[in-house]
Structure formats: structure tokens, C-alpha cells
Amino acid sequence: MEFLRSRQALHVLHRHRETFLSKQDFQAIHDMGLNSVRVPFGYWVVLGPSAGEPYEGPALDMLDKAVQWAEECHLEVLLDLHGCPGGESADAPCGHRQRPESKWVWQQWRRLETLKALEVVARRYRDRKCVTGIAVCNEPSRLIPAEILASFYDEAVDVVRAAGMTDRVTVVLPVFQRCLRTFEALWRQISKGRHRNTCFDVHHYHCFEDAWNRMTLAEHLRAVEDHGREFQEFPLVVGEWSLALGGRAASAMCPREAMNLFARAQLNAYSQASHGWFFWNWRDGAGPAWDFRSSFLQGLLEGAAPILPTWNGLGEDPLERLLEPTVGDPYVRYGHAVCLRSWNGRCVDVEKSKVSARWFEGGDWQTFLICPAASSAGCSGAVRDGDVVRLLAHSGVSLGVSTSGKVLCRPGRSINCELTVLLKANPGCHRQLRHKDQIYLQCRTSGRVLDVEGSRVAARFQHFGEWQSLSIERKLLRDANSKGGFMEDSMQSSDFLEEVMPSLKRSAAVADLVVPSPVRTRLTGSQARVGLAAKVEG
């Protein structure tokens, strides 16, 4: 806005408001089988901007137009106050993103002005039958004390009802990044159960935080299943959801298949919500994951609800085996190719001598051959907790730790390539490693443990924490002599490893392994992803 004003170009905003959406959009929404629209607006659309704020308003004529079009197209409307005076958070959805986040404190949220905006909207649209819901704010920060938020909601319902919106209209109360059960109990305590026709608003996105990015597709589908259980207990509307998946899950199978499976699971779960759901967004340039119209036209929302195999939460989820099958036995053995997936879902990769964790896919640059250390006897069998190993990168150079704690892939006597493998769950148990076990890798000489912060890989501390946790995942090695075949048998992997052992035994603990060129060729040819399509039948 400030840029437009400085260029005397506010007409660009006005034209956008006039042309971005039309009645044809509302008619298309109806024709695609939807029955409601959620219309977000900032407080400045109602009251005009406060002094010193950059917004352009009021613009209630735009809300009038949206309500009228919805009515003409037989759609219900949820009016959503999406940005409050002072902001209900430090994030962009409320109209102004403040960074660092500490620049915003919850006391900046001007709640009395917010109530005034709600009163104006409620009074203006109280007699419009197509208006069946009003949301009192959007994604309020978790930093707002729960008692303050619940008390505001109590006042907001009173204001909306006093303005003439009867309990025919649902008052929507957002619960964002909070425990729903705990907040619902507090809400009952503060409101004393005196309000009718209210519901909580939840937003289910599976793509933003590291916790979502490191989850498998199976784990995402189980999370959706858990969401469905909430709908049996509380009055809820899913105010926002999308088809965007966390990085690891998005790379697990064909993106279109993953997105369709994810969509069908969500539609099945969210259809159980007492007050329905709203997809974010109707039209968006970020692709079908965020664009209902595009995802509908591409058939990504079609199909029956997936029937997930039952699982009691113990042991390996059978859904994991169905969606990401492994070949052969589940154990990690010497000679196997593996990926190291960090706590944030990204795989450790090697580009020349630089070691990072930049991508979720496990391709050539993320592939390591697991070898015994120079001092170890034998070169076959399962890798165990406590073993000292080397990790041979696609470049033919082993992963190593410098005396200063840098993790590199380059030869040098200051680089120690011998790493002790420790199981996260039970270090020292000497158990055999299995596919997807959580492990730590500790430099044998310095005791430093590999860690990942963002995309940076280092070995800075002798700590065993979340940043140091790695998932070891088996891969298939492409055999250069088998016309594209893969070595699935541990004996073949053992034979393969024998080729590098003479060089390994001649090298010192701090020197690097010189790999014969045929072996380097095979490593470079390792596939980026196992080409096995899997889907859950509905």
C-alpha cells in the first residue's frame, strides 16, 4: 500500500478489488457442488484504517457485492474478520507481518475496536438469510493468554447477538495452535454455557512446520484420521485446509497420486465436522494444492474415501509398508545404500566437498554406501548399535568431521571419517539397525555428534538432542552390470563392498577412501526414488 501511494497508483488496488472476483466465480462455486463461501476481510474494510496504518478503506460496498452474489447463486456466507485492529498476531494473515516476531505483543491487539467492527458487520447483514456465520477474528496468536482470548470471545458473541444477529447465525471462534480440549474447557468455564450456536474454527495445514515436513505420507494420513476423531467431540468448522503436503511426504510417490490420496482422506474426515469445511483458496496462483478450482478441474478431489489398514499404534504401521515398501529384509547391512534424513525431513546431501541438508528427496547426492571402518573386521552382516562405520558418498569420498566440527566430504588428515552409530531409542544396546531407525552419528575421535540446523550440517556438540537425530533409510543400488537392475540381496551388497575393502584397509583412520571407478559409477547411478507405485484402494 505504501508503495502504491508513493507512486500515486491506488487505482491499481481499486481495479483489483473490482475485477479479481465476479458473480461468475460464485456461480462456478455453486456449479462445482459447494454450498458456502467464506469471505475474509480486514477491519479497515469496515471502519477504515486507523491513524498511521497503510490500508485503504472503508470498502463495505465490496462486502455488499459478495453477499449479494452469494445470495443470487444460492450460497451461504461465512463473514470472516481476517485482520483485527492492531493485529491478533504478528503474522501476515492478519494484515501486517512483523519480524522479528517480538516486535508484536498481544496487548497491541485493540479488542474494543475489534468488537466495534463486529457490531457494524452484524448490524449490516443481520437480515440477510444467506449470511449463516460470522468469525470474530483469524488465527489469533498462541501468545495471547487463553483467558484473555476466551473472554474476548464471550464479549464478541454478546456484541453480535445484541446487534441483531440471532442464533440463526453461527458465531465462529478460532482455536489456532492450541489444545482444543483444554481451550474448550476454559470456554465453558468463562461463558458458563450461556451462548447458543457457536463453534470452534480449526485450520488443518500439513506443510509449514518442521514437524509436518519430516512426516511420511502414512503419518499425514493418520493425522487426518486423528482430526476426524475431534469432530466427534466438539462443534467445529475446518475454516482452512489445502492439498499441500510436507516435503518428505510430497516426495514419497507420484505427486498427483499423493495429492489425490491426501485430498480423499481429508474430505472424508472433514465431512464429519458439525459446521463443514472451507478450502483455502478458491483461486490462487500457487498451483492446485492451494487452488480449489484448479484441483477440482484436474480431478484431484475425485474418488472414494481411502480405507486405511487398522493399527493399534504399536510397532510399524502397515500403512507405511503399503505406501513406501522396502525390498528384502528390514535390516541395514554393510554394503547397503542409505539416506540420512534429518529431524526436519531433509536428507543429508553432498555436492563436491560440501555437506548440507537441502532437499526432501533421496537422490544420488543423498546416497551413502555404509562401510565398516578401517579398523573393523569383516565387511558383511547387519550394522549394529555401537558399530564404527564409514559413509561413502556418491563422489567416492567418505563423510568426515574436521577438528573444528565441520562436516565435509574431502580427503585430508584433519578429517576423521570414522563414525559411531548409536540408536536414539536405546544407545548401547548393540541391536541390529533397521530401515527408518532413528540414530546418532558420533565422531569416534572427538565425540562430536552430527547435527542439522536448517540446511546446515555440522558436528558442533557432544550432545544427543533433536537436531542430532537422523533416520537411516535403505535405498536400492543400481547395478551397472545388470542393465538397470537393482541389487536387492545382502550378499550382492557384500560382494560389492569387497571391491572397496583393499583400499579401505590400506587407509588410515583419518585418511579418505580411494574408490575404484566401477564402484563410483554404480553409486552415481543409484536411483533417486524406488519406482514402486502404491495407493490405498477406496
XYZ file of C-alpha atoms in Angstrom:
538
model
C 0.000 0.000 0.000
C 2.768 2.431 0.880
C 4.430 1.635 -2.446
C 1.201 2.281 -4.353
C 0.653 5.544 -2.523
C 4.214 6.674 -3.184
C 3.602 6.062 -6.897
C 0.119 7.617 -6.777
C -1.160 4.297 -8.034
C -4.013 3.407 -5.671
C -6.148 2.941 -8.762
C -4.325 -0.400 -9.199
C -5.781 -1.627 -5.892
C -9.219 -0.292 -6.724
C -9.170 -2.043 -10.082
C -8.049 -5.289 -8.414
C -10.950 -5.082 -5.981
C -13.387 -4.507 -8.827
C -12.147 -7.239 -11.150
C -10.467 -10.063 -9.212
C -13.751 -11.803 -8.421
C -17.088 -11.645 -10.203
C -20.531 -13.174 -9.962
C -19.294 -15.829 -12.395
C -16.911 -17.092 -9.696
C -19.785 -17.513 -7.245
C -21.825 -19.322 -9.865
C -18.865 -21.633 -10.609
C -18.514 -22.366 -6.894
C -22.162 -23.409 -6.814
C -21.853 -25.459 -10.001
C -18.926 -27.422 -8.540
C -21.232 -28.673 -5.799
C -20.240 -26.318 -2.985
C -22.863 -24.621 -0.845
C -20.970 -21.927 1.078
C -18.263 -19.297 0.747
C -16.016 -17.863 3.426
C -15.374 -14.171 2.788
C -12.277 -12.822 4.610
C -11.968 -9.083 5.199
C -9.796 -6.764 7.274
C -11.178 -4.362 9.865
C -10.271 -1.439 7.577
C -12.906 -2.612 5.104
C -15.468 -1.888 7.835
C -14.080 1.026 9.858
C -11.375 2.428 7.598
C -7.698 2.294 8.593
C -6.525 3.597 11.939
C -4.100 6.509 12.019
C -0.650 5.560 10.755
C -1.782 2.294 9.172
C -1.344 1.756 5.431
C -4.672 0.212 4.471
C -7.291 1.564 2.084
C -10.873 1.695 3.292
C -13.623 1.563 4.185
C -14.895 -0.665 1.379
C -18.146 -2.146 2.629
C -19.530 -1.986 -0.875
C -17.214 -4.889 -1.709
C -18.704 -6.973 1.107
C -22.188 -5.977 -0.026
C -21.402 -7.210 -3.504
C -20.048 -10.564 -2.266
C -23.121 -11.162 -0.100
C -25.459 -10.239 -2.950
C -23.726 -12.539 -5.442
C -23.765 -15.390 -2.950
C -27.479 -14.912 -2.374
C -28.209 -14.856 -6.098
C -26.163 -18.049 -6.580
C -27.848 -19.853 -3.635
C -24.724 -19.930 -1.496
C -24.400 -19.407 2.239
C -21.820 -16.929 3.552
C -19.381 -17.042 6.470
C -18.185 -13.478 7.082
C -14.645 -13.751 8.414
C -12.943 -10.849 10.216
C -9.495 -11.802 8.981
C -7.485 -8.876 10.328
C -8.197 -7.039 13.575
C -7.106 -3.544 14.721
C -3.530 -3.846 15.989
C -3.382 -7.417 14.701
C -4.330 -10.614 16.506
C -0.867 -11.970 15.697
C 2.476 -10.918 14.234
C 1.823 -12.838 11.021
C 0.757 -11.832 7.523
C -2.792 -13.279 7.584
C -3.938 -10.527 9.940
C -2.738 -7.821 7.558
C 0.773 -6.995 8.748
C 3.684 -9.348 9.175
C 6.053 -8.186 11.900
C 9.559 -9.604 12.135
C 11.200 -10.358 14.375
C 8.033 -11.662 15.964
C 8.965 -9.912 19.211
C 8.055 -6.581 17.595
C 4.451 -7.542 18.229
C 2.981 -8.110 21.686
C -0.553 -9.325 22.270
C -1.517 -6.099 24.053
C -1.299 -4.349 20.660
C -4.479 -6.128 19.611
C -7.170 -3.480 20.076
C -10.051 -5.634 21.170
C -12.595 -2.848 21.746
C -12.141 -1.661 18.162
C -12.453 -5.244 17.007
C -15.792 -5.517 18.782
C -16.910 -2.295 17.086
C -16.090 -3.743 13.655
C -18.047 -6.906 14.502
C -21.006 -4.841 15.649
C -21.108 -2.891 12.368
C -20.944 -6.051 10.272
C -23.534 -7.897 12.369
C -25.958 -4.984 12.216
C -25.473 -4.542 8.475
C -26.074 -8.175 7.495
C -28.366 -9.407 10.269
C -31.345 -9.726 7.944
C -29.531 -11.409 5.053
C -30.611 -15.036 5.195
C -27.607 -16.197 3.184
C -25.294 -14.994 5.979
C -25.152 -18.002 8.283
C -21.848 -17.433 10.074
C -19.530 -14.724 11.391
C -15.940 -15.364 12.535
C -14.739 -12.944 15.199
C -11.002 -12.997 14.249
C -8.495 -15.188 12.413
C -5.619 -17.321 13.702
C -5.068 -15.448 16.983
C -1.522 -15.822 18.273
C -0.768 -18.548 20.799
C 0.957 -15.787 22.795
C -2.419 -14.320 23.716
C -3.287 -15.715 27.161
C -6.085 -18.238 26.835
C -8.193 -16.470 29.468
C -7.944 -13.186 27.541
C -8.917 -14.869 24.277
C -11.859 -16.770 25.768
C -13.104 -13.600 27.493
C -12.910 -11.715 24.195
C -14.944 -14.463 22.530
C -17.540 -14.197 25.295
C -17.865 -10.444 24.674
C -17.852 -10.888 20.898
C -20.820 -13.268 20.964
C -22.720 -10.792 23.131
C -21.948 -7.936 20.721
C -23.015 -9.928 17.647
C -26.282 -11.011 19.246
C -27.033 -7.513 20.578
C -26.532 -6.150 17.044
C -29.405 -8.304 15.833
C -27.713 -11.448 14.543
C -29.797 -14.091 16.250
C -28.657 -17.608 16.997
C -29.717 -18.491 13.460
C -26.172 -17.305 12.643
C -23.222 -19.317 13.934
C -20.538 -17.316 15.748
C -17.185 -18.875 14.845
C -14.379 -18.860 17.439
C -10.871 -19.687 16.135
C -8.666 -22.114 18.069
C -5.247 -21.842 16.466
C -2.101 -23.672 17.617
C -3.743 -24.523 20.934
C -5.018 -27.679 22.566
C -8.663 -27.761 21.547
C -9.776 -29.847 24.515
C -8.106 -27.515 27.038
C -9.467 -24.368 25.389
C -12.984 -25.793 25.126
C -12.995 -26.498 28.870
C -11.860 -22.926 29.581
C -14.503 -21.561 27.197
C -17.250 -23.442 29.036
C -15.958 -22.091 32.334
C -15.876 -18.462 31.172
C -19.051 -18.437 29.051
C -20.941 -20.557 31.576
C -22.668 -22.284 28.681
C -24.980 -19.336 28.028
C -24.293 -18.954 24.268
C -26.122 -20.877 21.576
C -24.898 -21.779 18.101
C -21.182 -21.185 18.432
C -18.453 -23.389 17.054
C -14.672 -23.528 17.026
C -12.628 -22.859 13.895
C -9.580 -25.047 13.193
C -7.112 -24.770 10.304
C -5.503 -28.003 9.167
C -2.330 -27.391 7.175
C 0.258 -30.147 6.761
C 3.117 -28.240 5.207
C 4.511 -25.365 7.267
C 6.394 -26.511 10.362
C 9.335 -28.929 10.516
C 7.103 -31.443 12.288
C 4.950 -31.753 9.154
C 7.915 -31.702 6.776
C 9.540 -34.744 8.350
C 6.385 -36.877 8.389
C 5.802 -39.700 5.934
C 2.682 -39.791 3.792
C 1.329 -42.531 6.049
C 1.830 -40.315 9.094
C -0.043 -37.467 7.369
C -2.969 -39.777 6.633
C -3.009 -40.971 10.249
C -3.017 -37.314 11.391
C -6.064 -36.669 9.201
C -7.670 -39.708 10.815
C -6.966 -38.139 14.236
C -8.561 -34.869 13.086
C -11.695 -36.842 12.291
C -11.952 -38.020 15.898
C -12.049 -34.390 17.110
C -15.164 -33.808 15.049
C -16.998 -36.404 17.105
C -16.403 -34.407 20.297
C -16.623 -30.689 19.528
C -18.668 -28.315 17.351
C -16.168 -27.427 14.630
C -15.671 -25.888 11.230
C -12.482 -26.520 9.292
C -12.008 -22.914 8.263
C -8.956 -23.584 6.115
C -7.267 -26.613 4.561
C -5.327 -27.374 1.405
C -3.688 -30.184 -0.531
C -0.140 -29.004 0.279
C 1.936 -31.756 1.873
C 5.124 -31.572 3.918
C 8.305 -32.048 1.912
C 9.029 -35.676 2.787
C 5.512 -36.903 2.070
C 5.298 -34.916 -1.153
C 8.361 -36.763 -2.487
C 7.256 -40.251 -1.441
C 5.298 -41.123 -4.576
C 3.866 -39.550 -7.719
C 2.801 -36.026 -6.608
C -0.594 -36.337 -8.277
C -1.308 -39.689 -6.599
C -0.156 -38.392 -3.213
C -2.269 -35.255 -3.537
C -5.373 -37.215 -4.548
C -4.956 -39.704 -1.711
C -4.441 -36.846 0.742
C -7.488 -34.992 -0.633
C -9.780 -38.013 -0.353
C -8.681 -38.668 3.223
C -9.274 -35.048 4.219
C -12.673 -34.806 2.538
C -13.770 -37.946 4.347
C -12.618 -36.649 7.735
C -13.772 -33.049 7.380
C -17.220 -34.049 6.161
C -17.828 -35.147 9.756
C -17.354 -31.603 11.094
C -20.590 -30.237 12.540
C -20.215 -26.965 10.605
C -18.449 -28.205 7.488
C -15.220 -27.041 5.846
C -13.725 -24.347 3.620
C -10.808 -24.943 1.263
C -8.096 -22.268 1.077
C -8.391 -20.866 -1.592
C -10.919 -20.663 -4.397
C -8.387 -19.280 -6.843
C -4.647 -18.963 -6.260
C -1.589 -18.783 -8.494
C 0.410 -21.189 -6.315
C -0.852 -24.330 -8.046
C -3.625 -26.875 -7.425
C -2.566 -27.575 -3.838
C -3.902 -24.116 -2.937
C -6.474 -23.615 -5.680
C -9.842 -25.371 -5.366
C -10.932 -24.554 -8.878
C -7.738 -25.995 -10.374
C -7.680 -29.091 -8.156
C -11.353 -29.763 -8.972
C -10.826 -29.451 -12.719
C -7.750 -31.719 -12.556
C -9.714 -34.421 -10.740
C -7.556 -34.273 -7.614
C -10.626 -34.292 -5.356
C -12.273 -37.296 -7.006
C -12.567 -40.795 -5.629
C -13.893 -42.672 -2.646
C -12.508 -42.217 0.836
C -9.397 -44.381 1.360
C -9.780 -47.286 3.740
C -6.666 -47.308 5.915
C -5.445 -50.568 7.462
C -6.137 -50.800 11.178
C -3.233 -50.130 13.517
C -3.065 -50.007 17.301
C -0.129 -47.583 17.361
C 2.407 -50.260 18.298
C 5.195 -51.422 16.028
C 5.410 -50.450 12.372
C 2.285 -49.004 10.807
C 1.128 -51.352 7.993
C 0.244 -48.220 6.036
C 3.960 -47.352 5.907
C 4.726 -50.673 4.201
C 1.912 -50.108 1.738
C 2.913 -46.579 0.713
C 6.711 -46.841 0.990
C 7.541 -50.555 0.582
C 11.058 -51.796 1.226
C 12.758 -54.621 -0.617
C 14.017 -57.684 1.202
C 14.669 -57.837 4.917
C 14.290 -54.688 7.042
C 17.834 -54.684 8.403
C 20.557 -52.233 7.408
C 23.642 -54.169 6.362
C 27.174 -53.289 5.334
C 27.193 -52.584 1.634
C 23.676 -51.168 1.628
C 22.980 -47.725 0.204
C 21.240 -45.450 2.690
C 19.898 -41.935 3.069
C 20.223 -39.942 6.272
C 17.027 -37.972 6.907
C 17.307 -35.175 9.437
C 14.777 -34.171 12.082
C 13.337 -31.509 9.739
C 12.669 -34.043 6.976
C 15.543 -33.059 4.689
C 18.163 -35.581 3.594
C 21.888 -35.041 4.096
C 23.417 -34.351 0.670
C 26.915 -33.987 -0.764
C 27.862 -31.536 -3.511
C 31.590 -31.699 -4.212
C 33.073 -31.441 -0.724
C 30.145 -29.561 0.823
C 27.708 -31.415 3.059
C 24.234 -29.935 3.550
C 20.605 -30.975 4.104
C 18.666 -29.096 1.453
C 16.051 -31.384 -0.092
C 13.452 -33.901 0.951
C 14.086 -36.282 -1.940
C 16.616 -39.056 -1.522
C 18.526 -38.918 -4.824
C 22.114 -39.560 -5.900
C 23.564 -36.716 -3.866
C 21.787 -38.042 -0.773
C 23.032 -41.625 -1.146
C 25.746 -43.143 1.052
C 27.261 -46.625 0.981
C 27.645 -47.899 4.524
C 31.091 -49.433 5.071
C 32.951 -50.744 8.116
C 35.703 -48.512 9.442
C 39.322 -49.234 8.519
C 39.957 -50.821 11.895
C 36.832 -53.024 11.784
C 36.999 -56.692 10.932
C 34.770 -58.172 8.254
C 32.570 -56.448 5.721
C 29.216 -58.194 5.840
C 26.263 -58.661 8.134
C 23.908 -56.231 9.789
C 25.057 -52.896 11.140
C 24.552 -52.705 14.893
C 24.237 -50.023 17.520
C 27.769 -49.128 18.605
C 29.421 -50.071 15.307
C 32.062 -47.762 13.860
C 31.322 -47.132 10.195
C 32.219 -45.030 7.187
C 29.654 -43.412 4.920
C 30.821 -43.331 1.326
C 29.200 -40.566 -0.746
C 28.321 -40.716 -4.452
C 31.526 -38.787 -5.148
C 33.635 -41.669 -3.842
C 34.671 -39.729 -0.743
C 33.654 -40.547 2.827
C 31.713 -38.260 5.125
C 34.038 -36.864 7.769
C 34.314 -34.451 10.679
C 37.105 -31.869 10.916
C 38.832 -30.924 14.156
C 36.769 -27.695 14.170
C 33.465 -29.544 13.865
C 32.814 -29.051 10.164
C 31.255 -31.955 8.269
C 32.895 -32.395 4.882
C 33.442 -34.895 2.095
C 37.044 -34.367 1.143
C 40.329 -36.163 1.746
C 42.627 -34.851 4.444
C 44.388 -35.900 7.596
C 42.383 -33.367 9.607
C 39.157 -35.131 8.593
C 38.027 -38.117 10.643
C 35.762 -40.422 8.650
C 35.021 -42.960 11.361
C 31.579 -42.526 12.904
C 29.984 -44.471 15.736
C 26.343 -45.404 15.121
C 24.100 -45.072 18.184
C 20.413 -45.911 18.314
C 18.400 -42.954 19.588
C 15.901 -45.091 21.496
C 18.447 -47.295 23.301
C 22.112 -46.423 22.732
C 24.479 -49.157 23.867
C 22.009 -52.000 23.268
C 24.011 -53.384 20.305
C 20.766 -54.120 18.436
C 20.764 -54.529 14.670
C 19.757 -51.407 12.761
C 16.502 -51.470 10.849
C 15.193 -49.349 7.987
C 13.986 -45.955 9.348
C 15.631 -46.370 12.752
C 16.442 -43.087 14.488
C 20.192 -42.848 15.091
C 23.018 -40.542 16.114
C 26.374 -40.403 14.320
C 29.244 -39.568 16.648
C 32.796 -38.826 15.532
C 34.933 -41.610 17.003
C 37.852 -39.366 17.976
C 36.271 -36.058 19.040
C 32.939 -37.290 20.387
C 31.084 -34.600 18.420
C 27.670 -35.628 17.092
C 26.419 -34.704 13.615
C 23.646 -32.113 13.771
C 21.374 -30.337 11.295
C 20.176 -26.765 11.720
C 18.094 -25.638 8.752
C 20.144 -26.864 5.806
C 23.481 -26.679 7.623
C 25.178 -29.931 8.648
C 27.896 -29.766 11.294
C 29.231 -31.601 14.349
C 29.347 -28.857 16.936
C 28.423 -30.525 20.195
C 28.771 -33.711 22.171
C 25.008 -33.654 22.659
C 22.297 -36.144 21.753
C 19.277 -33.959 21.037
C 16.574 -33.427 18.413
C 18.897 -31.656 15.967
C 21.280 -34.606 16.132
C 18.621 -37.197 15.326
C 18.806 -38.876 11.910
C 16.606 -41.501 10.279
C 18.626 -44.111 8.388
C 16.677 -45.226 5.322
C 17.646 -48.025 2.971
C 17.880 -47.464 -0.758
C 18.403 -49.721 -3.754
C 21.754 -49.641 -5.538
C 21.646 -49.714 -9.308
C 23.968 -52.398 -10.629
C 25.937 -51.106 -13.600
C 26.432 -54.652 -14.882
C 22.787 -55.712 -14.823
C 21.258 -53.353 -17.416
C 19.358 -51.236 -14.957
C 18.701 -53.916 -12.374
C 18.995 -53.351 -8.659
C 20.955 -55.171 -6.022
C 18.319 -56.262 -3.523
C 20.252 -59.078 -1.871
C 22.568 -58.508 1.053
C 25.051 -60.990 -0.438
C 25.320 -58.894 -3.585
C 25.862 -55.805 -1.446
C 28.534 -57.666 0.476
C 30.285 -58.689 -2.751
C 30.019 -55.108 -3.921
C 31.645 -53.878 -0.717
C 34.545 -56.333 -1.092
C 35.719 -54.292 -4.078
C 36.440 -51.279 -1.914
C 37.890 -53.133 1.096
C 41.515 -53.307 -0.133
C 41.607 -49.522 -0.364
C 39.803 -49.224 2.948
C 42.254 -51.458 4.789
C 45.250 -49.588 3.408
C 43.918 -46.217 4.561
C 44.456 -44.692 7.973
C 41.575 -43.732 10.209
C 41.808 -40.070 9.227
C 42.577 -40.611 5.557
C 39.930 -40.969 2.896
C 38.902 -43.988 0.907
C 40.037 -44.144 -2.713
C 37.190 -45.819 -4.569
C 37.737 -47.822 -7.777
C 35.978 -46.170 -10.694
C 33.492 -49.045 -11.345
C 32.158 -48.661 -7.822
C 31.900 -44.892 -8.238
C 29.910 -45.493 -11.420
C 27.453 -47.695 -9.596
C 26.973 -45.206 -6.781
C 26.413 -42.378 -9.217
C 23.790 -44.486 -10.955
C 21.736 -45.087 -7.836
C 18.148 -44.160 -8.381
C 16.554 -41.095 -6.845
C 13.436 -42.922 -5.778
C 12.276 -46.527 -5.754
C 9.884 -46.796 -8.681
C 7.116 -48.626 -6.888
C 3.650 -47.098 -7.188
C 1.367 -47.735 -4.267
C -2.041 -46.478 -3.351
C -4.753 -47.238 -0.869
C -7.825 -48.613 -2.532
C -11.082 -46.994 -1.589
